[in-house]
DNA sequence: TATTGTTATACTCTATAACTATA
DNA sequence: TATAGTTATAGAGTATAACAATA
């Protein structure tokens, strides 16, 4: 109560406003949020996501699209369904994802030689060129995100993240 | 090359299928992803998000909604715009967020005493009751996510996350 | 002039259900 | 019968631009 402006004290209109509308002038109270792992994880992820966008801005690729392109690159000929399973999204969702990458000329829906129901996905030459340029860029960006951690701390950090993922 | 099935070796139809359609039977290659901080951060966040949903399933509250409710609880009377700024979303986006919470009877749009353009947001009695029940539940869940880390490691982990957020 | 809440609009991500072609 | 891709549909989350009321 010590720092609260009471009715008996003088208060400017700004005081009154800031008392009644917290956040207009000062910071808002965060309650228990700053102590939650989930809250800090979310904030870190948002920071990395935004920084990623900046770092690869000229190519207009999201982290999710980068992941999909990597999977296609590393597993040429895989189907949309298998890709969806691998990255954790439904096959109906995958349709539009591949639509976008295909319309940008990065991915090719080739006919599958064994199964006429499915496509064999692969990178187009443009997609391969893009990824050859993008991968080192993304790796450099990723290193930049942990530049304030010592090499030992970086190893520990990734280890912690993996242990949290596994504790599901 | 040692483990690759060559044309001269016998290959069952399943062999052929798995060679041509990686992922159908075995795991897919992940390339450089597992070494990226961003990839592991994302995976950990997805794990925490899903676990959160399970933990508070009966209340049907997302982590984002929980954050909004906390901010309203801790800063009673704040406006939609200030709330949006605090949680990093546009005021036009905040409209539907508050719409949902209000239609569920958790949040009240009270008239602002100073500014007839804006609302003074507060929790309804039901919203307060919900949060009294939810907060310890969320804190317990959050602890569960790092149960495989020692107390010292948990402190370190949050410290790492904050440093990554700041390195933006 | 600037700000608050709102609406219209648009785009991404996400899913479920049902359809077609194929296995 | 089961599976792959697709479409229709729906909901959440996100934004920008413009508007009315108010500051």
mmCIF file of C-alpha atoms (C1' of nucleotides) in Angstrom:
data_model
loop_
_atom_site.group_PDB
_atom_site.id
_atom_site.type_symbol
_atom_site.label_atom_id
_atom_site.label_comp_id
_atom_site.label_asym_id
_atom_site.label_seq_id
_atom_site.Cartn_x
_atom_site.Cartn_y
_atom_site.Cartn_z
ATOM 1 C CA UNK A 1 0.000 0.000 0.000
ATOM 2 C CA UNK A 2 2.971 2.306 0.570
ATOM 3 C CA UNK A 3 3.241 3.460 -3.016
ATOM 4 C CA UNK A 4 -0.463 3.705 -3.746
ATOM 5 C CA UNK A 5 -1.923 7.137 -4.415
ATOM 6 C CA UNK A 6 -4.732 7.565 -1.880
ATOM 7 C CA UNK A 7 -7.755 9.820 -2.032
ATOM 8 C CA UNK A 8 -6.215 12.200 0.466
ATOM 9 C CA UNK A 9 -3.089 12.823 -1.544
ATOM 10 C CA UNK A 10 -2.904 15.217 -4.446
ATOM 11 C CA UNK A 11 -3.225 13.463 -7.763
ATOM 12 C CA UNK A 12 -2.864 14.956 -11.217
ATOM 13 C CA UNK A 13 -5.238 13.928 -14.008
ATOM 14 C CA UNK A 14 -2.394 11.808 -15.371
ATOM 15 C CA UNK A 15 -2.036 10.091 -12.013
ATOM 16 C CA UNK A 16 -5.710 9.377 -11.948
ATOM 17 C CA UNK A 17 -5.622 8.074 -15.479
ATOM 18 C CA UNK A 18 -2.658 5.817 -14.840
ATOM 19 C CA UNK A 19 -4.261 4.518 -11.688
ATOM 20 C CA UNK A 20 -7.493 3.710 -13.438
ATOM 21 C CA UNK A 21 -5.922 2.597 -16.700
ATOM 22 C CA UNK A 22 -2.778 0.690 -15.887
ATOM 23 C CA UNK A 23 -0.440 0.405 -18.824
ATOM 24 C CA UNK A 24 -1.164 3.745 -20.392
ATOM 25 C CA UNK A 25 1.991 5.192 -18.890
ATOM 26 C CA UNK A 26 3.860 2.428 -17.112
ATOM 27 C CA UNK A 27 4.348 -1.298 -17.577
ATOM 28 C CA UNK A 28 1.559 -3.699 -16.804
ATOM 29 C CA UNK A 29 1.739 -6.259 -14.017
ATOM 30 C CA UNK A 30 2.431 -9.781 -15.272
ATOM 31 C CA UNK A 31 1.424 -11.750 -12.179
ATOM 32 C CA UNK A 32 2.758 -15.315 -12.199
ATOM 33 C CA UNK A 33 3.618 -15.343 -15.924
ATOM 34 C CA UNK A 34 7.360 -14.505 -15.729
ATOM 35 C CA UNK A 35 7.995 -17.550 -13.553
ATOM 36 C CA UNK A 36 6.313 -19.989 -15.934
ATOM 37 C CA UNK A 37 8.509 -22.059 -18.234
ATOM 38 C CA UNK A 38 5.723 -22.044 -20.828
ATOM 39 C CA UNK A 39 5.529 -18.265 -20.895
ATOM 40 C CA UNK A 40 9.275 -17.865 -21.357
ATOM 41 C CA UNK A 41 9.360 -20.631 -23.946
ATOM 42 C CA UNK A 42 6.635 -18.876 -25.908
ATOM 43 C CA UNK A 43 8.420 -15.537 -25.736
ATOM 44 C CA UNK A 44 11.706 -17.060 -26.887
ATOM 45 C CA UNK A 45 9.954 -18.799 -29.735
ATOM 46 C CA UNK A 46 8.272 -15.585 -30.879
ATOM 47 C CA UNK A 47 11.644 -13.812 -30.783
ATOM 48 C CA UNK A 48 13.305 -16.531 -32.848
ATOM 49 C CA UNK A 49 10.425 -16.638 -35.302
ATOM 50 C CA UNK A 50 10.483 -12.889 -35.926
ATOM 51 C CA UNK A 51 14.242 -12.839 -36.192
ATOM 52 C CA UNK A 52 14.095 -15.719 -38.663
ATOM 53 C CA UNK A 53 11.670 -13.787 -40.830
ATOM 54 C CA UNK A 54 14.035 -10.820 -40.862
ATOM 55 C CA UNK A 55 17.068 -12.962 -41.589
ATOM 56 C CA UNK A 56 15.535 -14.654 -44.626
ATOM 57 C CA UNK A 57 13.187 -11.813 -45.570
ATOM 58 C CA UNK A 58 14.313 -11.574 -49.206
ATOM 59 C CA UNK A 59 13.259 -15.208 -49.702
ATOM 60 C CA UNK A 60 9.915 -14.916 -47.874
ATOM 61 C CA UNK A 61 10.119 -18.316 -46.198
ATOM 62 C CA UNK A 62 8.630 -19.135 -42.804
ATOM 63 C CA UNK A 63 10.287 -21.501 -40.336
ATOM 64 C CA UNK A 64 7.534 -24.012 -41.068
ATOM 65 C CA UNK A 65 8.110 -23.804 -44.819
ATOM 66 C CA UNK A 66 11.837 -24.171 -44.228
ATOM 67 C CA UNK A 67 11.163 -27.352 -42.290
ATOM 68 C CA UNK A 68 8.996 -28.741 -45.071
ATOM 69 C CA UNK A 69 11.598 -27.887 -47.706
ATOM 70 C CA UNK A 70 14.321 -29.571 -45.644
ATOM 71 C CA UNK A 71 12.240 -32.728 -45.303
ATOM 72 C CA UNK A 72 11.613 -32.864 -49.039
ATOM 73 C CA UNK A 73 15.279 -32.226 -49.748
ATOM 74 C CA UNK A 74 16.422 -34.945 -47.363
ATOM 75 C CA UNK A 75 13.743 -37.463 -48.373
ATOM 76 C CA UNK A 76 13.218 -36.936 -52.076
ATOM 77 C CA UNK A 77 10.155 -38.693 -53.426
ATOM 78 C CA UNK A 78 8.170 -38.812 -50.198
ATOM 79 C CA UNK A 79 4.411 -38.427 -50.323
ATOM 80 C CA UNK A 80 2.309 -35.584 -48.973
ATOM 81 C CA UNK A 81 0.821 -37.855 -46.332
ATOM 82 C CA UNK A 82 4.179 -39.069 -45.062
ATOM 83 C CA UNK A 83 5.467 -35.511 -45.034
ATOM 84 C CA UNK A 84 2.443 -34.375 -43.063
ATOM 85 C CA UNK A 85 2.932 -37.140 -40.530
ATOM 86 C CA UNK A 86 6.586 -36.191 -40.178
ATOM 87 C CA UNK A 87 5.954 -32.514 -39.516
ATOM 88 C CA UNK A 88 2.814 -33.101 -37.497
ATOM 89 C CA UNK A 89 0.093 -31.711 -39.736
ATOM 90 C CA UNK A 90 -2.921 -33.312 -41.362
ATOM 91 C CA UNK A 91 -2.733 -34.390 -45.012
ATOM 92 C CA UNK A 92 -5.593 -32.034 -45.866
ATOM 93 C CA UNK A 93 -3.548 -29.160 -44.436
ATOM 94 C CA UNK A 94 -0.526 -30.262 -46.409
ATOM 95 C CA UNK A 95 -2.347 -29.704 -49.689
ATOM 96 C CA UNK A 96 -2.323 -25.913 -49.400
ATOM 97 C CA UNK A 97 1.221 -25.900 -48.014
ATOM 98 C CA UNK A 98 2.507 -27.733 -51.091
ATOM 99 C CA UNK A 99 0.217 -25.664 -53.343
ATOM 100 C CA UNK A 100 2.025 -22.521 -52.206
ATOM 101 C CA UNK A 101 5.513 -23.962 -52.575
ATOM 102 C CA UNK A 102 4.623 -25.460 -55.950
ATOM 103 C CA UNK A 103 3.108 -22.218 -57.258
ATOM 104 C CA UNK A 104 6.318 -20.474 -56.256
ATOM 105 C CA UNK A 105 8.245 -23.008 -58.324
ATOM 106 C CA UNK A 106 10.143 -24.460 -55.377
ATOM 107 C CA UNK A 107 8.575 -27.920 -55.172
ATOM 108 C CA UNK A 108 7.458 -30.383 -57.837
ATOM 109 C CA UNK A 109 4.589 -32.856 -57.546
ATOM 110 C CA UNK A 110 6.005 -35.691 -59.630
ATOM 111 C CA UNK A 111 3.966 -38.809 -60.295
ATOM 112 C CA UNK A 112 4.811 -41.612 -57.909
ATOM 113 C CA UNK A 113 6.206 -44.570 -59.848
ATOM 114 C CA UNK A 114 4.527 -47.161 -57.582
ATOM 115 C CA UNK A 115 1.291 -45.672 -56.513
ATOM 116 C CA UNK A 116 -0.844 -43.645 -58.835
ATOM 117 C CA UNK A 117 -2.763 -42.184 -55.885
ATOM 118 C CA UNK A 118 0.196 -40.291 -54.521
ATOM 119 C CA UNK A 119 2.835 -37.788 -55.547
ATOM 120 C CA UNK A 120 6.571 -38.100 -55.217
ATOM 121 C CA UNK A 121 7.620 -34.698 -53.899
ATOM 122 C CA UNK A 122 10.939 -33.197 -54.790
ATOM 123 C CA UNK A 123 12.621 -29.809 -54.933
ATOM 124 C CA UNK A 124 12.712 -28.075 -58.290
ATOM 125 C CA UNK A 125 16.134 -26.834 -59.445
ATOM 126 C CA UNK A 126 15.033 -23.406 -58.155
ATOM 127 C CA UNK A 127 14.101 -24.997 -54.843
ATOM 128 C CA UNK A 128 17.476 -26.680 -54.617
ATOM 129 C CA UNK A 129 19.266 -23.434 -55.371
ATOM 130 C CA UNK A 130 17.161 -21.653 -52.777
ATOM 131 C CA UNK A 131 17.948 -24.239 -50.126
ATOM 132 C CA UNK A 132 21.663 -24.223 -50.917
ATOM 133 C CA UNK A 133 21.590 -20.510 -50.190
ATOM 134 C CA UNK A 134 19.135 -20.683 -47.322
ATOM 135 C CA UNK A 135 20.589 -23.450 -45.173
ATOM 136 C CA UNK A 136 23.834 -21.661 -44.247
ATOM 137 C CA UNK A 137 21.847 -18.467 -43.759
ATOM 138 C CA UNK A 138 19.453 -20.163 -41.356
ATOM 139 C CA UNK A 139 22.301 -21.854 -39.514
ATOM 140 C CA UNK A 140 24.046 -18.506 -39.086
ATOM 141 C CA UNK A 141 20.835 -16.915 -37.877
ATOM 142 C CA UNK A 142 20.292 -19.756 -35.444
ATOM 143 C CA UNK A 143 23.779 -19.286 -34.022
ATOM 144 C CA UNK A 144 23.020 -15.589 -33.667
ATOM 145 C CA UNK A 145 20.027 -16.350 -31.467
ATOM 146 C CA UNK A 146 22.267 -17.936 -28.843
ATOM 147 C CA UNK A 147 25.242 -15.642 -29.267
ATOM 148 C CA UNK A 148 24.859 -14.526 -25.620
ATOM 149 C CA UNK A 149 25.284 -18.098 -24.418
ATOM 150 C CA UNK A 150 28.710 -19.684 -24.080
ATOM 151 C CA UNK A 151 29.359 -22.767 -26.211
ATOM 152 C CA UNK A 152 28.792 -24.967 -23.146
ATOM 153 C CA UNK A 153 25.558 -23.170 -22.363
ATOM 154 C CA UNK A 154 24.369 -23.592 -25.947
ATOM 155 C CA UNK A 155 24.835 -27.349 -25.705
ATOM 156 C CA UNK A 156 23.038 -27.387 -22.376
ATOM 157 C CA UNK A 157 20.210 -25.271 -23.745
ATOM 158 C CA UNK A 158 19.467 -27.624 -26.630
ATOM 159 C CA UNK A 159 19.694 -30.560 -24.235
ATOM 160 C CA UNK A 160 17.133 -28.911 -21.931
ATOM 161 C CA UNK A 161 14.806 -28.243 -24.860
ATOM 162 C CA UNK A 162 14.977 -31.866 -25.961
ATOM 163 C CA UNK A 163 14.293 -33.113 -22.456
ATOM 164 C CA UNK A 164 11.249 -30.864 -22.195
ATOM 165 C CA UNK A 165 9.966 -32.115 -25.559
ATOM 166 C CA UNK A 166 10.353 -35.692 -24.398
ATOM 167 C CA UNK A 167 8.609 -35.084 -21.058
ATOM 168 C CA UNK A 168 5.291 -34.847 -22.921
ATOM 169 C CA UNK B 1 26.575 -47.034 -49.332
ATOM 170 C CA UNK B 2 27.023 -50.193 -47.257
ATOM 171 C CA UNK B 3 23.404 -50.471 -46.236
ATOM 172 C CA UNK B 4 21.880 -49.426 -49.536
ATOM 173 C CA UNK B 5 19.920 -52.023 -51.453
ATOM 174 C CA UNK B 6 21.506 -52.213 -54.892
ATOM 175 C CA UNK B 7 19.994 -53.412 -58.139
ATOM 176 C CA UNK B 8 21.948 -56.652 -57.925
ATOM 177 C CA UNK B 9 20.607 -57.633 -54.546
ATOM 178 C CA UNK B 10 17.242 -59.193 -53.990
ATOM 179 C CA UNK B 11 14.653 -56.669 -52.935
ATOM 180 C CA UNK B 12 11.122 -57.369 -51.812
ATOM 181 C CA UNK B 13 8.279 -55.099 -52.926
ATOM 182 C CA UNK B 14 8.363 -53.570 -49.422
ATOM 183 C CA UNK B 15 12.078 -52.848 -49.821
ATOM 184 C CA UNK B 16 11.417 -51.158 -53.100
ATOM 185 C CA UNK B 17 8.562 -49.167 -51.641
ATOM 186 C CA UNK B 18 10.578 -48.010 -48.650
ATOM 187 C CA UNK B 19 13.483 -47.069 -50.866
ATOM 188 C CA UNK B 20 11.319 -45.032 -53.159
ATOM 189 C CA UNK B 21 9.005 -43.686 -50.483
ATOM 190 C CA UNK B 22 11.116 -42.925 -47.455
ATOM 191 C CA UNK B 23 9.080 -42.662 -44.291
ATOM 192 C CA UNK B 24 6.492 -45.263 -45.111
ATOM 193 C CA UNK B 25 8.267 -47.790 -42.948
ATOM 194 C CA UNK B 26 11.186 -46.082 -41.247
ATOM 195 C CA UNK B 27 11.899 -42.601 -39.902
ATOM 196 C CA UNK B 28 12.567 -39.739 -42.243
ATOM 197 C CA UNK B 29 15.884 -37.944 -42.408
ATOM 198 C CA UNK B 30 15.849 -34.573 -40.679
ATOM 199 C CA UNK B 31 18.998 -33.052 -42.175
ATOM 200 C CA UNK B 32 20.289 -30.060 -40.206
ATOM 201 C CA UNK B 33 17.064 -29.526 -38.240
ATOM 202 C CA UNK B 34 17.962 -31.372 -35.004
ATOM 203 C CA UNK B 35 20.969 -29.111 -34.473
ATOM 204 C CA UNK B 36 18.982 -25.884 -34.800
ATOM 205 C CA UNK B 37 17.986 -24.079 -31.627
ATOM 206 C CA UNK B 38 14.868 -22.804 -33.388
ATOM 207 C CA UNK B 39 13.722 -26.300 -34.319
ATOM 208 C CA UNK B 40 14.128 -27.600 -30.781
ATOM 209 C CA UNK B 41 12.509 -24.493 -29.339
ATOM 210 C CA UNK B 42 9.522 -25.012 -31.580
ATOM 211 C CA UNK B 43 9.236 -28.680 -30.665
ATOM 212 C CA UNK B 44 9.412 -27.905 -26.952
ATOM 213 C CA UNK B 45 6.791 -25.229 -27.339
ATOM 214 C CA UNK B 46 4.431 -27.563 -29.183
ATOM 215 C CA UNK B 47 4.900 -30.167 -26.434
ATOM 216 C CA UNK B 48 4.137 -27.636 -23.701
ATOM 217 C CA UNK B 49 1.153 -26.261 -25.597
ATOM 218 C CA UNK B 50 -0.426 -29.677 -26.087
ATOM 219 C CA UNK B 51 0.271 -30.714 -22.519
ATOM 220 C CA UNK B 52 -1.277 -27.437 -21.317
ATOM 221 C CA UNK B 53 -4.431 -28.174 -23.284
ATOM 222 C CA UNK B 54 -4.674 -31.600 -21.660
ATOM 223 C CA UNK B 55 -3.993 -30.264 -18.184
ATOM 224 C CA UNK B 56 -6.738 -27.628 -18.312
ATOM 225 C CA UNK B 57 -8.975 -29.475 -20.783
ATOM 226 C CA UNK B 58 -12.136 -29.286 -18.666
ATOM 227 C CA UNK B 59 -11.874 -25.476 -18.760
ATOM 228 C CA UNK B 60 -11.120 -25.218 -22.473
ATOM 229 C CA UNK B 61 -8.583 -22.409 -22.135
ATOM 230 C CA UNK B 62 -5.581 -21.922 -24.421
ATOM 231 C CA UNK B 63 -2.227 -20.640 -23.177
ATOM 232 C CA UNK B 64 -2.931 -17.386 -25.007
ATOM 233 C CA UNK B 65 -6.300 -16.969 -23.338
ATOM 234 C CA UNK B 66 -4.714 -17.765 -19.990
ATOM 235 C CA UNK B 67 -2.216 -14.960 -20.573
ATOM 236 C CA UNK B 68 -4.972 -12.514 -21.470
ATOM 237 C CA UNK B 69 -6.996 -13.483 -18.396
ATOM 238 C CA UNK B 70 -3.932 -13.069 -16.170
ATOM 239 C CA UNK B 71 -3.271 -9.598 -17.573
ATOM 240 C CA UNK B 72 -6.870 -8.525 -16.964
ATOM 241 C CA UNK B 73 -6.777 -9.996 -13.466
ATOM 242 C CA UNK B 74 -3.534 -8.240 -12.596
ATOM 243 C CA UNK B 75 -4.457 -4.933 -14.264
ATOM 244 C CA UNK B 76 -8.165 -4.530 -13.721
ATOM 245 C CA UNK B 77 -9.711 -1.764 -15.783
ATOM 246 C CA UNK B 78 -7.184 -1.787 -18.602
ATOM 247 C CA UNK B 79 -8.342 -1.081 -22.147
ATOM 248 C CA UNK B 80 -8.396 -3.477 -25.094
ATOM 249 C CA UNK B 81 -5.698 -1.457 -26.842
ATOM 250 C CA UNK B 82 -3.349 -1.504 -23.863
ATOM 251 C CA UNK B 83 -3.978 -5.201 -23.397
ATOM 252 C CA UNK B 84 -3.226 -5.848 -27.044
ATOM 253 C CA UNK B 85 0.016 -3.901 -26.825
ATOM 254 C CA UNK B 86 0.999 -5.866 -23.725
ATOM 255 C CA UNK B 87 0.438 -9.277 -25.264
ATOM 256 C CA UNK B 88 1.687 -8.273 -28.695
ATOM 257 C CA UNK B 89 -1.447 -8.406 -30.806
ATOM 258 C CA UNK B 90 -3.270 -5.749 -32.780
ATOM 259 C CA UNK B 91 -6.307 -4.039 -31.246
ATOM 260 C CA UNK B 92 -8.455 -5.278 -34.134
ATOM 261 C CA UNK B 93 -7.433 -8.831 -33.255
ATOM 262 C CA UNK B 94 -8.185 -8.232 -29.611
ATOM 263 C CA UNK B 95 -11.858 -7.589 -30.406
ATOM 264 C CA UNK B 96 -12.597 -11.233 -31.230
ATOM 265 C CA UNK B 97 -10.427 -12.481 -28.357
ATOM 266 C CA UNK B 98 -12.463 -10.470 -25.839
ATOM 267 C CA UNK B 99 -15.692 -11.331 -27.677
ATOM 268 C CA UNK B 100 -15.045 -15.001 -26.983
ATOM 269 C CA UNK B 101 -14.124 -14.537 -23.336
ATOM 270 C CA UNK B 102 -17.078 -12.213 -22.801
ATOM 271 C CA UNK B 103 -19.546 -14.595 -24.484
ATOM 272 C CA UNK B 104 -18.280 -17.299 -22.138
ATOM 273 C CA UNK B 105 -19.023 -15.032 -19.203
ATOM 274 C CA UNK B 106 -15.408 -14.766 -18.064
ATOM 275 C CA UNK B 107 -14.671 -11.121 -18.877
ATOM 276 C CA UNK B 108 -16.760 -7.953 -18.587
ATOM 277 C CA UNK B 109 -16.530 -4.901 -20.846
ATOM 278 C CA UNK B 110 -17.322 -2.203 -18.303
ATOM 279 C CA UNK B 111 -17.609 1.437 -19.385
ATOM 280 C CA UNK B 112 -14.399 3.342 -18.765
ATOM 281 C CA UNK B 113 -15.012 6.158 -16.291
ATOM 282 C CA UNK B 114 -12.598 8.557 -18.005
ATOM 283 C CA UNK B 115 -12.799 7.802 -21.667
ATOM 284 C CA UNK B 116 -16.043 6.993 -23.341
ATOM 285 C CA UNK B 117 -14.211 5.541 -26.324
ATOM 286 C CA UNK B 118 -12.761 2.647 -24.376
ATOM 287 C CA UNK B 119 -13.780 -0.192 -22.107
ATOM 288 C CA UNK B 120 -12.434 -0.999 -18.664
ATOM 289 C CA UNK B 121 -11.881 -4.739 -18.797
ATOM 290 C CA UNK B 122 -12.294 -6.863 -15.714
ATOM 291 C CA UNK B 123 -12.907 -10.495 -14.814
ATOM 292 C CA UNK B 124 -16.485 -11.466 -14.010
ATOM 293 C CA UNK B 125 -17.029 -13.326 -10.724
ATOM 294 C CA UNK B 126 -17.053 -16.518 -12.812
ATOM 295 C CA UNK B 127 -13.788 -15.434 -14.423
ATOM 296 C CA UNK B 128 -12.255 -14.811 -11.003
ATOM 297 C CA UNK B 129 -13.379 -18.206 -9.759
ATOM 298 C CA UNK B 130 -11.990 -19.831 -12.876
ATOM 299 C CA UNK B 131 -8.620 -18.158 -12.448
ATOM 300 C CA UNK B 132 -8.421 -19.032 -8.754
ATOM 301 C CA UNK B 133 -8.781 -22.641 -9.783
ATOM 302 C CA UNK B 134 -6.697 -22.396 -12.943
ATOM 303 C CA UNK B 135 -3.577 -20.630 -11.695
ATOM 304 C CA UNK B 136 -2.384 -23.371 -9.324
ATOM 305 C CA UNK B 137 -3.311 -25.942 -11.957
ATOM 306 C CA UNK B 138 -1.214 -24.178 -14.597
ATOM 307 C CA UNK B 139 1.680 -23.737 -12.198
ATOM 308 C CA UNK B 140 1.615 -27.447 -11.373
ATOM 309 C CA UNK B 141 1.485 -28.309 -15.061
ATOM 310 C CA UNK B 142 4.375 -25.969 -15.745
ATOM 311 C CA UNK B 143 6.451 -27.657 -13.062
ATOM 312 C CA UNK B 144 5.583 -31.004 -14.613
ATOM 313 C CA UNK B 145 7.087 -29.909 -17.925
ATOM 314 C CA UNK B 146 10.523 -29.540 -16.345
ATOM 315 C CA UNK B 147 10.278 -32.438 -13.917
ATOM 316 C CA UNK B 148 13.249 -34.096 -15.642
ATOM 317 C CA UNK B 149 15.456 -31.088 -14.911
ATOM 318 C CA UNK B 150 17.064 -30.604 -11.521
ATOM 319 C CA UNK B 151 16.091 -27.435 -9.623
ATOM 320 C CA UNK B 152 19.387 -25.835 -10.673
ATOM 321 C CA UNK B 153 18.808 -26.805 -14.282
ATOM 322 C CA UNK B 154 15.302 -25.380 -14.175
ATOM 323 C CA UNK B 155 16.648 -22.011 -13.069
ATOM 324 C CA UNK B 156 19.296 -22.146 -15.764
ATOM 325 C CA UNK B 157 16.726 -23.095 -18.386
ATOM 326 C CA UNK B 158 14.495 -20.100 -17.704
ATOM 327 C CA UNK B 159 17.569 -17.887 -17.650
ATOM 328 C CA UNK B 160 18.599 -19.205 -21.090
ATOM 329 C CA UNK B 161 15.116 -18.624 -22.467
ATOM 330 C CA UNK B 162 15.123 -15.024 -21.242
ATOM 331 C CA UNK B 163 18.535 -14.374 -22.735
ATOM 332 C CA UNK B 164 17.378 -15.729 -26.087
ATOM 333 C CA UNK B 165 14.267 -13.533 -25.979
ATOM 334 C CA UNK B 166 16.416 -10.492 -25.268
ATOM 335 C CA UNK B 167 18.900 -11.268 -28.048
ATOM 336 C CA UNK B 168 16.268 -10.207 -30.584
ATOM 337 C "C1'" DT C 1 -5.465 15.630 -35.158
ATOM 338 C "C1'" DA C 2 -5.062 11.410 -32.632
ATOM 339 C "C1'" DT C 3 -7.040 7.409 -30.374
ATOM 340 C "C1'" DT C 4 -10.558 3.467 -29.279
ATOM 341 C "C1'" DG C 5 -13.266 0.051 -30.659
ATOM 342 C "C1'" DT C 6 -15.196 -1.911 -34.579
ATOM 343 C "C1'" DT C 7 -15.972 -3.912 -39.163
ATOM 344 C "C1'" DA C 8 -14.582 -5.556 -43.668
ATOM 345 C "C1'" DT C 9 -11.325 -8.047 -45.739
ATOM 346 C "C1'" DA C 10 -7.605 -11.173 -46.381
ATOM 347 C "C1'" DC C 11 -4.212 -14.721 -45.398
ATOM 348 C "C1'" DT C 12 -2.205 -18.672 -42.714
ATOM 349 C "C1'" DC C 13 -2.681 -22.598 -39.923
ATOM 350 C "C1'" DT C 14 -5.339 -25.994 -38.225
ATOM 351 C "C1'" DA C 15 -8.886 -29.769 -38.306
ATOM 352 C "C1'" DT C 16 -13.016 -33.030 -39.721
ATOM 353 C "C1'" DA C 17 -15.975 -35.089 -43.076
ATOM 354 C "C1'" DA C 18 -16.856 -36.609 -47.418
ATOM 355 C "C1'" DC C 19 -15.545 -37.425 -52.252
ATOM 356 C "C1'" DT C 20 -12.625 -39.643 -56.226
ATOM 357 C "C1'" DA C 21 -9.254 -42.538 -57.786
ATOM 358 C "C1'" DT C 22 -6.512 -46.121 -56.688
ATOM 359 C "C1'" DA C 23 -4.519 -50.028 -53.897
ATOM 360 C "C1'" DT D 1 -11.702 -52.205 -47.187
ATOM 361 C "C1'" DA D 2 -8.150 -48.981 -46.828
ATOM 362 C "C1'" DT D 3 -5.313 -45.140 -48.416
ATOM 363 C "C1'" DA D 4 -3.766 -40.592 -51.078
ATOM 364 C "C1'" DG D 5 -5.039 -36.415 -52.488
ATOM 365 C "C1'" DT D 6 -8.629 -33.142 -52.669
ATOM 366 C "C1'" DT D 7 -12.495 -30.098 -51.531
ATOM 367 C "C1'" DA D 8 -15.876 -27.974 -48.535
ATOM 368 C "C1'" DT D 9 -16.299 -26.165 -44.388
ATOM 369 C "C1'" DA D 10 -15.175 -24.265 -39.976
ATOM 370 C "C1'" DG D 11 -12.600 -21.987 -36.384
ATOM 371 C "C1'" DA D 12 -8.581 -19.473 -34.412
ATOM 372 C "C1'" DG D 13 -5.033 -16.298 -35.035
ATOM 373 C "C1'" DT D 14 -2.976 -12.703 -37.438
ATOM 374 C "C1'" DA D 15 -2.866 -8.218 -40.001
ATOM 375 C "C1'" DT D 16 -4.263 -3.617 -42.665
ATOM 376 C "C1'" DA D 17 -7.507 -0.080 -43.952
ATOM 377 C "C1'" DA D 18 -11.276 2.571 -43.055
ATOM 378 C "C1'" DC D 19 -15.131 4.271 -40.201
ATOM 379 C "C1'" DA D 20 -17.769 6.509 -36.100
ATOM 380 C "C1'" DA D 21 -17.423 8.277 -31.648
ATOM 381 C "C1'" DT D 22 -14.647 10.564 -28.671
ATOM 382 C "C1'" DA D 23 -10.448 12.912 -26.860
#
